[in-house]
């Protein structure tokens, strides 16, 4: 059994995988300073509810974009699960090339998503991840990561609007009934929802055009979305072809499998 850990800026997701099956996933808030023992107490209790225990796990793979929590997650793997962890951007060999000016500057989650999307859907393609930031990443025909776009995330934008404008309330992200809001809350919801649909569709169109101009490619470029709010945006996007909620965890599994011959 494999423990896959995806540490993002907002949440850390822990998933138990048996082959291709995800037996369970649990998330906690990303908090710098939490010890590996604190993670262990919380996680082992949740595993027990599924009838699982740390000794059931043979290996661990970690993707982290938060350096402050990475050492504790590695310690969790070693001390409580008895696994020497495979860590993206440290000791893991990626099954794709990273063809950008500064490969080490690309977030681990973006590379993991690129691996998963290419294996699942082929290339070239664009991956849109609706997380703390909204990222759009481009992979080539052979799966090589070639760059992308970073925009503020939906919740981040919503909170910034609330913090900066004295008379605007904090709102939940939702699709409004109409584009033209007849009150403050639906007007704000429209700006967020339809604004991000337009942002994503506009950027994807420009990325496709630029990729084709640069490479001479004339075929179809697919787009896959992931992230908590990605499903809602995908429903009304003209450019998103697929939604895959478990894209990052699936990518971690693919990376683990490609490194497995050297693990034991």
PDB file of C-alpha atoms in Angstrom:
ATOM      1  CA  UNK A   1       0.000   0.000   0.000  1.00  0.00           C
ATOM      2  CA  UNK A   2       1.199   3.517  -0.826  1.00  0.00           C
ATOM      3  CA  UNK A   3       0.838   6.701   1.227  1.00  0.00           C
ATOM      4  CA  UNK A   4       0.666   9.712  -1.108  1.00  0.00           C
ATOM      5  CA  UNK A   5       1.027  13.178   0.444  1.00  0.00           C
ATOM      6  CA  UNK A   6       0.255  16.398  -1.427  1.00  0.00           C
ATOM      7  CA  UNK A   7       1.234  19.464   0.617  1.00  0.00           C
ATOM      8  CA  UNK A   8      -0.247  22.649  -0.809  1.00  0.00           C
ATOM      9  CA  UNK A   9      -0.299  26.207   0.448  1.00  0.00           C
ATOM     10  CA  UNK A  10      -3.783  25.838   1.966  1.00  0.00           C
ATOM     11  CA  UNK A  11      -4.222  22.113   2.709  1.00  0.00           C
ATOM     12  CA  UNK A  12      -2.235  18.896   2.949  1.00  0.00           C
ATOM     13  CA  UNK A  13      -3.931  15.831   1.461  1.00  0.00           C
ATOM     14  CA  UNK A  14      -2.992  12.333   2.644  1.00  0.00           C
ATOM     15  CA  UNK A  15      -4.198   9.430   0.484  1.00  0.00           C
ATOM     16  CA  UNK A  16      -4.004   5.669   0.918  1.00  0.00           C
ATOM     17  CA  UNK A  17      -3.621   3.814  -2.383  1.00  0.00           C
ATOM     18  CA  UNK A  18      -3.779   0.120  -3.142  1.00  0.00           C
ATOM     19  CA  UNK A  19      -2.687  -0.179  -6.747  1.00  0.00           C
ATOM     20  CA  UNK A  20      -4.851   2.217  -8.751  1.00  0.00           C
ATOM     21  CA  UNK A  21      -7.558   2.375  -6.067  1.00  0.00           C
ATOM     22  CA  UNK A  22      -7.691   5.308  -3.654  1.00  0.00           C
ATOM     23  CA  UNK A  23      -8.927   3.748  -0.419  1.00  0.00           C
ATOM     24  CA  UNK A  24      -9.307   7.075   1.326  1.00  0.00           C
ATOM     25  CA  UNK A  25      -8.133  10.689   1.367  1.00  0.00           C
ATOM     26  CA  UNK A  26      -7.919  13.052   4.307  1.00  0.00           C
ATOM     27  CA  UNK A  27      -6.948  16.710   4.447  1.00  0.00           C
ATOM     28  CA  UNK A  28      -5.759  19.105   7.095  1.00  0.00           C
ATOM     29  CA  UNK A  29      -4.844  22.755   7.056  1.00  0.00           C
ATOM     30  CA  UNK A  30      -1.246  23.521   6.124  1.00  0.00           C
ATOM     31  CA  UNK A  31       0.334  24.870   9.313  1.00  0.00           C
ATOM     32  CA  UNK A  32       4.055  25.484   9.662  1.00  0.00           C
ATOM     33  CA  UNK A  33       5.385  24.179  12.965  1.00  0.00           C
ATOM     34  CA  UNK A  34       3.146  21.132  13.303  1.00  0.00           C
ATOM     35  CA  UNK A  35       5.289  18.160  14.351  1.00  0.00           C
ATOM     36  CA  UNK A  36       5.421  14.756  12.710  1.00  0.00           C
ATOM     37  CA  UNK A  37       3.926  13.273  15.907  1.00  0.00           C
ATOM     38  CA  UNK A  38       0.914  15.578  15.628  1.00  0.00           C
ATOM     39  CA  UNK A  39       0.393  14.484  12.027  1.00  0.00           C
ATOM     40  CA  UNK A  40       0.748  10.853  13.119  1.00  0.00           C
ATOM     41  CA  UNK A  41      -1.866  11.042  15.900  1.00  0.00           C
ATOM     42  CA  UNK A  42      -4.380  12.690  13.564  1.00  0.00           C
ATOM     43  CA  UNK A  43      -3.701  10.459  10.559  1.00  0.00           C
ATOM     44  CA  UNK A  44      -3.513   7.097  12.320  1.00  0.00           C
ATOM     45  CA  UNK A  45      -6.898   7.759  13.925  1.00  0.00           C
ATOM     46  CA  UNK A  46      -8.471   8.459  10.522  1.00  0.00           C
ATOM     47  CA  UNK A  47      -6.779   5.422   8.988  1.00  0.00           C
ATOM     48  CA  UNK A  48      -8.196   3.259  11.765  1.00  0.00           C
ATOM     49  CA  UNK A  49     -11.711   4.307  10.806  1.00  0.00           C
ATOM     50  CA  UNK A  50     -10.998   2.635   7.441  1.00  0.00           C
ATOM     51  CA  UNK A  51      -9.483  -0.425   9.107  1.00  0.00           C
ATOM     52  CA  UNK A  52      -5.949   0.621   8.152  1.00  0.00           C
ATOM     53  CA  UNK A  53      -2.760   1.038  10.170  1.00  0.00           C
ATOM     54  CA  UNK A  54       0.711   2.483   9.438  1.00  0.00           C
ATOM     55  CA  UNK A  55       2.294  -0.968   9.126  1.00  0.00           C
ATOM     56  CA  UNK A  56       0.041  -1.669   6.123  1.00  0.00           C
ATOM     57  CA  UNK A  57       2.022   0.820   4.026  1.00  0.00           C
ATOM     58  CA  UNK A  58       5.027  -0.233   1.985  1.00  0.00           C
ATOM     59  CA  UNK A  59       6.094   3.180   0.705  1.00  0.00           C
ATOM     60  CA  UNK A  60       5.415   6.913   0.709  1.00  0.00           C
ATOM     61  CA  UNK A  61       5.578   9.588  -1.997  1.00  0.00           C
ATOM     62  CA  UNK A  62       5.468  13.311  -1.213  1.00  0.00           C
ATOM     63  CA  UNK A  63       4.817  16.458  -3.240  1.00  0.00           C
ATOM     64  CA  UNK A  64       5.225  19.711  -1.322  1.00  0.00           C
ATOM     65  CA  UNK A  65       5.217  23.373  -2.285  1.00  0.00           C
ATOM     66  CA  UNK A  66       5.646  24.452   1.352  1.00  0.00           C
ATOM     67  CA  UNK A  67       9.300  23.963   2.433  1.00  0.00           C
ATOM     68  CA  UNK A  68       8.403  24.631   6.084  1.00  0.00           C
ATOM     69  CA  UNK A  69       6.316  21.443   6.351  1.00  0.00           C
ATOM     70  CA  UNK A  70       8.344  19.101   4.135  1.00  0.00           C
ATOM     71  CA  UNK A  71      10.817  17.929   6.839  1.00  0.00           C
ATOM     72  CA  UNK A  72       7.985  16.976   9.194  1.00  0.00           C
ATOM     73  CA  UNK A  73       6.211  14.993   6.456  1.00  0.00           C
ATOM     74  CA  UNK A  74       9.427  13.140   5.650  1.00  0.00           C
ATOM     75  CA  UNK A  75       9.898  12.412   9.345  1.00  0.00           C
ATOM     76  CA  UNK A  76       6.299  11.183   9.553  1.00  0.00           C
ATOM     77  CA  UNK A  77       7.011   8.719   6.760  1.00  0.00           C
ATOM     78  CA  UNK A  78      10.210   7.430   8.328  1.00  0.00           C
ATOM     79  CA  UNK A  79       9.284   7.381  12.015  1.00  0.00           C
ATOM     80  CA  UNK A  80       5.631   6.337  11.923  1.00  0.00           C
ATOM     81  CA  UNK A  81       5.232   4.452   8.636  1.00  0.00           C
ATOM     82  CA  UNK A  82       8.694   2.897   8.373  1.00  0.00           C
ATOM     83  CA  UNK A  83       9.146   4.237   4.817  1.00  0.00           C
ATOM     84  CA  UNK A  84      11.984   6.180   3.251  1.00  0.00           C
ATOM     85  CA  UNK A  85       9.900   8.736   1.310  1.00  0.00           C
ATOM     86  CA  UNK A  86      10.144   9.467  -2.389  1.00  0.00           C
ATOM     87  CA  UNK A  87      10.026  13.266  -2.641  1.00  0.00           C
ATOM     88  CA  UNK A  88       9.265  15.130  -5.857  1.00  0.00           C
ATOM     89  CA  UNK A  89      12.087  17.574  -6.689  1.00  0.00           C
ATOM     90  CA  UNK A  90      14.435  15.816  -4.257  1.00  0.00           C
ATOM     91  CA  UNK A  91      15.008  12.115  -4.933  1.00  0.00           C
ATOM     92  CA  UNK A  92      12.282  11.326  -7.491  1.00  0.00           C
ATOM     93  CA  UNK A  93      13.046  10.971 -11.197  1.00  0.00           C
ATOM     94  CA  UNK A  94      10.196  12.404 -13.274  1.00  0.00           C
ATOM     95  CA  UNK A  95       8.961  10.468 -16.332  1.00  0.00           C
ATOM     96  CA  UNK A  96       8.745  13.756 -18.284  1.00  0.00           C
ATOM     97  CA  UNK A  97      11.244  16.459 -19.215  1.00  0.00           C
ATOM     98  CA  UNK A  98      10.994  19.945 -17.723  1.00  0.00           C
ATOM     99  CA  UNK A  99      11.840  22.340 -20.544  1.00  0.00           C
ATOM    100  CA  UNK A 100      11.842  25.760 -18.887  1.00  0.00           C
ATOM    101  CA  UNK A 101      14.569  28.260 -18.011  1.00  0.00           C
ATOM    102  CA  UNK A 102      14.473  27.407 -14.284  1.00  0.00           C
ATOM    103  CA  UNK A 103      13.218  23.832 -13.757  1.00  0.00           C
ATOM    104  CA  UNK A 104      13.740  24.015  -9.991  1.00  0.00           C
ATOM    105  CA  UNK A 105      11.441  27.032  -9.816  1.00  0.00           C
ATOM    106  CA  UNK A 106       8.396  25.057 -10.977  1.00  0.00           C
ATOM    107  CA  UNK A 107       6.094  23.964  -8.163  1.00  0.00           C
ATOM    108  CA  UNK A 108       6.132  20.230  -7.480  1.00  0.00           C
ATOM    109  CA  UNK A 109       2.340  20.048  -7.727  1.00  0.00           C
ATOM    110  CA  UNK A 110       2.404  21.494 -11.253  1.00  0.00           C
ATOM    111  CA  UNK A 111       4.894  18.868 -12.395  1.00  0.00           C
ATOM    112  CA  UNK A 112       2.924  16.072 -10.731  1.00  0.00           C
ATOM    113  CA  UNK A 113      -0.251  17.269 -12.458  1.00  0.00           C
ATOM    114  CA  UNK A 114       1.576  17.361 -15.791  1.00  0.00           C
ATOM    115  CA  UNK A 115       2.709  13.750 -15.354  1.00  0.00           C
ATOM    116  CA  UNK A 116      -0.814  12.583 -14.510  1.00  0.00           C
ATOM    117  CA  UNK A 117      -2.575  14.517 -17.267  1.00  0.00           C
ATOM    118  CA  UNK A 118      -0.159  13.345 -19.941  1.00  0.00           C
ATOM    119  CA  UNK A 119      -0.481   9.690 -18.848  1.00  0.00           C
ATOM    120  CA  UNK A 120      -4.276   9.901 -18.724  1.00  0.00           C
ATOM    121  CA  UNK A 121      -5.051  12.020 -21.781  1.00  0.00           C
ATOM    122  CA  UNK A 122      -1.903  12.261 -23.912  1.00  0.00           C
ATOM    123  CA  UNK A 123      -0.403  15.466 -25.250  1.00  0.00           C
ATOM    124  CA  UNK A 124      -0.210  18.214 -26.029  1.00  0.00           C
ATOM    125  CA  UNK A 125      -2.498  19.531 -23.337  1.00  0.00           C
ATOM    126  CA  UNK A 126      -3.162  22.292 -20.830  1.00  0.00           C
ATOM    127  CA  UNK A 127      -3.723  21.585 -17.127  1.00  0.00           C
ATOM    128  CA  UNK A 128      -5.765  24.075 -15.106  1.00  0.00           C
ATOM    129  CA  UNK A 129      -5.474  23.733 -11.326  1.00  0.00           C
ATOM    130  CA  UNK A 130      -7.881  25.746  -9.174  1.00  0.00           C
ATOM    131  CA  UNK A 131      -5.999  25.962  -5.896  1.00  0.00           C
ATOM    132  CA  UNK A 132      -4.629  28.761  -3.738  1.00  0.00           C
ATOM    133  CA  UNK A 133      -3.401  30.069  -7.069  1.00  0.00           C
ATOM    134  CA  UNK A 134      -5.053  29.285 -10.389  1.00  0.00           C
ATOM    135  CA  UNK A 135      -2.357  27.753 -12.567  1.00  0.00           C
ATOM    136  CA  UNK A 136      -2.451  26.833 -16.249  1.00  0.00           C
ATOM    137  CA  UNK A 137       0.373  24.603 -17.447  1.00  0.00           C
ATOM    138  CA  UNK A 138       1.385  23.444 -20.922  1.00  0.00           C
ATOM    139  CA  UNK A 139       2.799  20.056 -21.876  1.00  0.00           C
ATOM    140  CA  UNK A 140       4.028  19.029 -25.285  1.00  0.00           C
ATOM    141  CA  UNK A 141       3.250  16.030 -27.458  1.00  0.00           C
ATOM    142  CA  UNK A 142       5.780  13.925 -25.533  1.00  0.00           C
ATOM    143  CA  UNK A 143       4.564  15.142 -22.127  1.00  0.00           C
ATOM    144  CA  UNK A 144       7.396  17.609 -21.587  1.00  0.00           C
ATOM    145  CA  UNK A 145       6.486  20.482 -19.278  1.00  0.00           C
ATOM    146  CA  UNK A 146       7.021  23.709 -21.229  1.00  0.00           C
ATOM    147  CA  UNK A 147       5.715  26.444 -18.923  1.00  0.00           C
ATOM    148  CA  UNK A 148       2.497  28.062 -17.833  1.00  0.00           C
ATOM    149  CA  UNK A 149       0.543  30.875 -16.234  1.00  0.00           C
ATOM    150  CA  UNK A 150      -0.068  31.741 -12.573  1.00  0.00           C
ATOM    151  CA  UNK A 151      -3.095  33.829 -11.548  1.00  0.00           C
ATOM    152  CA  UNK A 152      -4.620  34.570  -8.123  1.00  0.00           C
ATOM    153  CA  UNK A 153      -6.881  31.788  -6.884  1.00  0.00           C
ATOM    154  CA  UNK A 154     -10.641  32.204  -6.645  1.00  0.00           C
ATOM    155  CA  UNK A 155     -10.812  32.208  -2.841  1.00  0.00           C
ATOM    156  CA  UNK A 156      -7.780  34.476  -2.648  1.00  0.00           C
ATOM    157  CA  UNK A 157      -9.435  36.986  -4.972  1.00  0.00           C
ATOM    158  CA  UNK A 158     -12.687  36.808  -3.040  1.00  0.00           C
ATOM    159  CA  UNK A 159     -10.936  37.439   0.268  1.00  0.00           C
ATOM    160  CA  UNK A 160      -8.885  40.308  -1.175  1.00  0.00           C
ATOM    161  CA  UNK A 161     -12.078  41.973  -2.402  1.00  0.00           C
ATOM    162  CA  UNK A 162     -13.635  41.663   1.048  1.00  0.00           C
ATOM    163  CA  UNK A 163     -10.520  42.964   2.813  1.00  0.00           C
ATOM    164  CA  UNK A 164      -9.966  45.932   0.506  1.00  0.00           C
ATOM    165  CA  UNK A 165     -13.524  47.236   0.135  1.00  0.00           C
ATOM    166  CA  UNK A 166     -15.208  48.455   3.334  1.00  0.00           C
ATOM    167  CA  UNK A 167     -18.788  47.913   2.154  1.00  0.00           C
ATOM    168  CA  UNK A 168     -18.381  44.581   0.371  1.00  0.00           C
ATOM    169  CA  UNK A 169     -19.199  41.421   2.371  1.00  0.00           C
ATOM    170  CA  UNK A 170     -17.336  38.124   2.483  1.00  0.00           C
ATOM    171  CA  UNK A 171     -19.160  35.741   0.125  1.00  0.00           C
ATOM    172  CA  UNK A 172     -19.240  32.063  -0.770  1.00  0.00           C
ATOM    173  CA  UNK A 173     -18.166  31.057  -4.258  1.00  0.00           C
ATOM    174  CA  UNK A 174     -21.252  30.068  -6.243  1.00  0.00           C
ATOM    175  CA  UNK A 175     -22.689  30.339  -9.734  1.00  0.00           C
ATOM    176  CA  UNK A 176     -25.271  33.158  -9.707  1.00  0.00           C
ATOM    177  CA  UNK A 177     -28.639  32.860 -11.400  1.00  0.00           C
ATOM    178  CA  UNK A 178     -27.890  35.803 -13.709  1.00  0.00           C
ATOM    179  CA  UNK A 179     -24.746  37.450 -14.999  1.00  0.00           C
ATOM    180  CA  UNK A 180     -26.106  40.903 -14.121  1.00  0.00           C
ATOM    181  CA  UNK A 181     -26.538  40.906 -10.348  1.00  0.00           C
ATOM    182  CA  UNK A 182     -29.518  42.734  -8.873  1.00  0.00           C
ATOM    183  CA  UNK A 183     -27.821  43.090  -5.454  1.00  0.00           C
ATOM    184  CA  UNK A 184     -24.297  43.274  -4.059  1.00  0.00           C
ATOM    185  CA  UNK A 185     -23.815  39.570  -3.267  1.00  0.00           C
ATOM    186  CA  UNK A 186     -25.008  38.165  -6.628  1.00  0.00           C
ATOM    187  CA  UNK A 187     -23.028  40.909  -8.403  1.00  0.00           C
ATOM    188  CA  UNK A 188     -19.865  39.826  -6.558  1.00  0.00           C
ATOM    189  CA  UNK A 189     -20.611  36.152  -7.206  1.00  0.00           C
ATOM    190  CA  UNK A 190     -21.045  36.894 -10.889  1.00  0.00           C
ATOM    191  CA  UNK A 191     -17.728  38.719 -11.010  1.00  0.00           C
ATOM    192  CA  UNK A 192     -15.932  35.819  -9.396  1.00  0.00           C
ATOM    193  CA  UNK A 193     -17.664  32.977 -11.209  1.00  0.00           C
ATOM    194  CA  UNK A 194     -18.022  34.345 -14.722  1.00  0.00           C
ATOM    195  CA  UNK A 195     -14.825  36.334 -14.346  1.00  0.00           C
ATOM    196  CA  UNK A 196     -12.853  33.142 -13.749  1.00  0.00           C
ATOM    197  CA  UNK A 197     -14.660  31.285 -16.532  1.00  0.00           C
ATOM    198  CA  UNK A 198     -13.624  34.114 -18.854  1.00  0.00           C
ATOM    199  CA  UNK A 199     -10.096  34.256 -17.448  1.00  0.00           C
ATOM    200  CA  UNK A 200      -9.525  30.540 -17.957  1.00  0.00           C
ATOM    201  CA  UNK A 201     -11.107  30.368 -21.418  1.00  0.00           C
ATOM    202  CA  UNK A 202      -9.222  33.444 -22.582  1.00  0.00           C
ATOM    203  CA  UNK A 203      -5.858  32.218 -21.334  1.00  0.00           C
ATOM    204  CA  UNK A 204      -6.364  28.704 -22.701  1.00  0.00           C
ATOM    205  CA  UNK A 205      -7.167  30.094 -26.174  1.00  0.00           C
ATOM    206  CA  UNK A 206      -4.036  32.254 -26.107  1.00  0.00           C
ATOM    207  CA  UNK A 207      -1.874  29.388 -24.868  1.00  0.00           C
ATOM    208  CA  UNK A 208      -3.144  27.096 -27.631  1.00  0.00           C
ATOM    209  CA  UNK A 209      -2.498  29.719 -30.294  1.00  0.00           C
ATOM    210  CA  UNK A 210       1.003  30.450 -29.007  1.00  0.00           C
ATOM    211  CA  UNK A 211       1.905  26.765 -28.745  1.00  0.00           C
ATOM    212  CA  UNK A 212       0.758  26.110 -32.311  1.00  0.00           C
ATOM    213  CA  UNK A 213       2.606  29.136 -33.652  1.00  0.00           C
ATOM    214  CA  UNK A 214       5.787  28.141 -31.834  1.00  0.00           C
ATOM    215  CA  UNK A 215       5.760  24.427 -32.690  1.00  0.00           C
ATOM    216  CA  UNK A 216       3.793  24.238 -35.935  1.00  0.00           C
ATOM    217  CA  UNK A 217       1.407  21.741 -34.320  1.00  0.00           C
ATOM    218  CA  UNK A 218      -1.977  21.630 -36.087  1.00  0.00           C
ATOM    219  CA  UNK A 219      -3.892  19.046 -34.064  1.00  0.00           C
ATOM    220  CA  UNK A 220      -6.171  19.221 -31.042  1.00  0.00           C
ATOM    221  CA  UNK A 221      -4.878  20.491 -27.725  1.00  0.00           C
ATOM    222  CA  UNK A 222      -6.889  19.094 -24.823  1.00  0.00           C
ATOM    223  CA  UNK A 223      -7.526  20.867 -21.507  1.00  0.00           C
ATOM    224  CA  UNK A 224      -7.997  19.126 -18.157  1.00  0.00           C
ATOM    225  CA  UNK A 225      -9.010  20.848 -14.916  1.00  0.00           C
ATOM    226  CA  UNK A 226      -8.458  19.865 -11.302  1.00  0.00           C
ATOM    227  CA  UNK A 227      -8.738  21.457  -7.863  1.00  0.00           C
ATOM    228  CA  UNK A 228     -11.634  21.943  -5.487  1.00  0.00           C
ATOM    229  CA  UNK A 229     -13.458  24.631  -7.464  1.00  0.00           C
ATOM    230  CA  UNK A 230     -12.501  23.287 -10.871  1.00  0.00           C
ATOM    231  CA  UNK A 231     -15.660  21.232 -11.324  1.00  0.00           C
ATOM    232  CA  UNK A 232     -17.916  24.296 -11.029  1.00  0.00           C
ATOM    233  CA  UNK A 233     -15.876  26.304 -13.516  1.00  0.00           C
ATOM    234  CA  UNK A 234     -15.632  23.352 -15.902  1.00  0.00           C
ATOM    235  CA  UNK A 235     -19.408  23.151 -16.187  1.00  0.00           C
ATOM    236  CA  UNK A 236     -19.557  26.453 -18.092  1.00  0.00           C
ATOM    237  CA  UNK A 237     -16.120  26.632 -19.667  1.00  0.00           C
ATOM    238  CA  UNK A 238     -15.884  26.398 -23.454  1.00  0.00           C
ATOM    239  CA  UNK A 239     -12.243  25.301 -23.276  1.00  0.00           C
ATOM    240  CA  UNK A 240     -12.050  22.701 -20.488  1.00  0.00           C
ATOM    241  CA  UNK A 241     -12.520  19.182 -21.873  1.00  0.00           C
ATOM    242  CA  UNK A 242     -12.091  17.047 -18.737  1.00  0.00           C
ATOM    243  CA  UNK A 243     -12.306  17.411 -14.973  1.00  0.00           C
ATOM    244  CA  UNK A 244     -10.144  15.099 -12.842  1.00  0.00           C
ATOM    245  CA  UNK A 245     -10.433  15.745  -9.113  1.00  0.00           C
ATOM    246  CA  UNK A 246      -7.723  13.253  -8.115  1.00  0.00           C
ATOM    247  CA  UNK A 247      -5.181  14.423 -10.691  1.00  0.00           C
ATOM    248  CA  UNK A 248      -2.368  15.219  -8.227  1.00  0.00           C
ATOM    249  CA  UNK A 249      -2.734  12.000  -6.235  1.00  0.00           C
ATOM    250  CA  UNK A 250      -2.852  10.029  -9.491  1.00  0.00           C
ATOM    251  CA  UNK A 251       0.307  11.808 -10.641  1.00  0.00           C
ATOM    252  CA  UNK A 252       2.062  10.895  -7.413  1.00  0.00           C
ATOM    253  CA  UNK A 253       1.154   7.257  -8.032  1.00  0.00           C
ATOM    254  CA  UNK A 254       2.534   7.414 -11.574  1.00  0.00           C
ATOM    255  CA  UNK A 255       5.770   8.982 -10.328  1.00  0.00           C
ATOM    256  CA  UNK A 256       6.098   6.340  -7.626  1.00  0.00           C
ATOM    257  CA  UNK A 257       5.531   3.546 -10.139  1.00  0.00           C
ATOM    258  CA  UNK A 258       8.145   4.967 -12.511  1.00  0.00           C
ATOM    259  CA  UNK A 259      10.687   5.072  -9.641  1.00  0.00           C
ATOM    260  CA  UNK A 260       9.621   1.773  -8.055  1.00  0.00           C
ATOM    261  CA  UNK A 261      12.318  -0.437  -9.653  1.00  0.00           C
ATOM    262  CA  UNK A 262      14.970   1.519  -7.729  1.00  0.00           C
ATOM    263  CA  UNK A 263      13.070   1.674  -4.442  1.00  0.00           C
ATOM    264  CA  UNK A 264      13.424  -1.835  -2.981  1.00  0.00           C
TER     265      UNK A 264
END
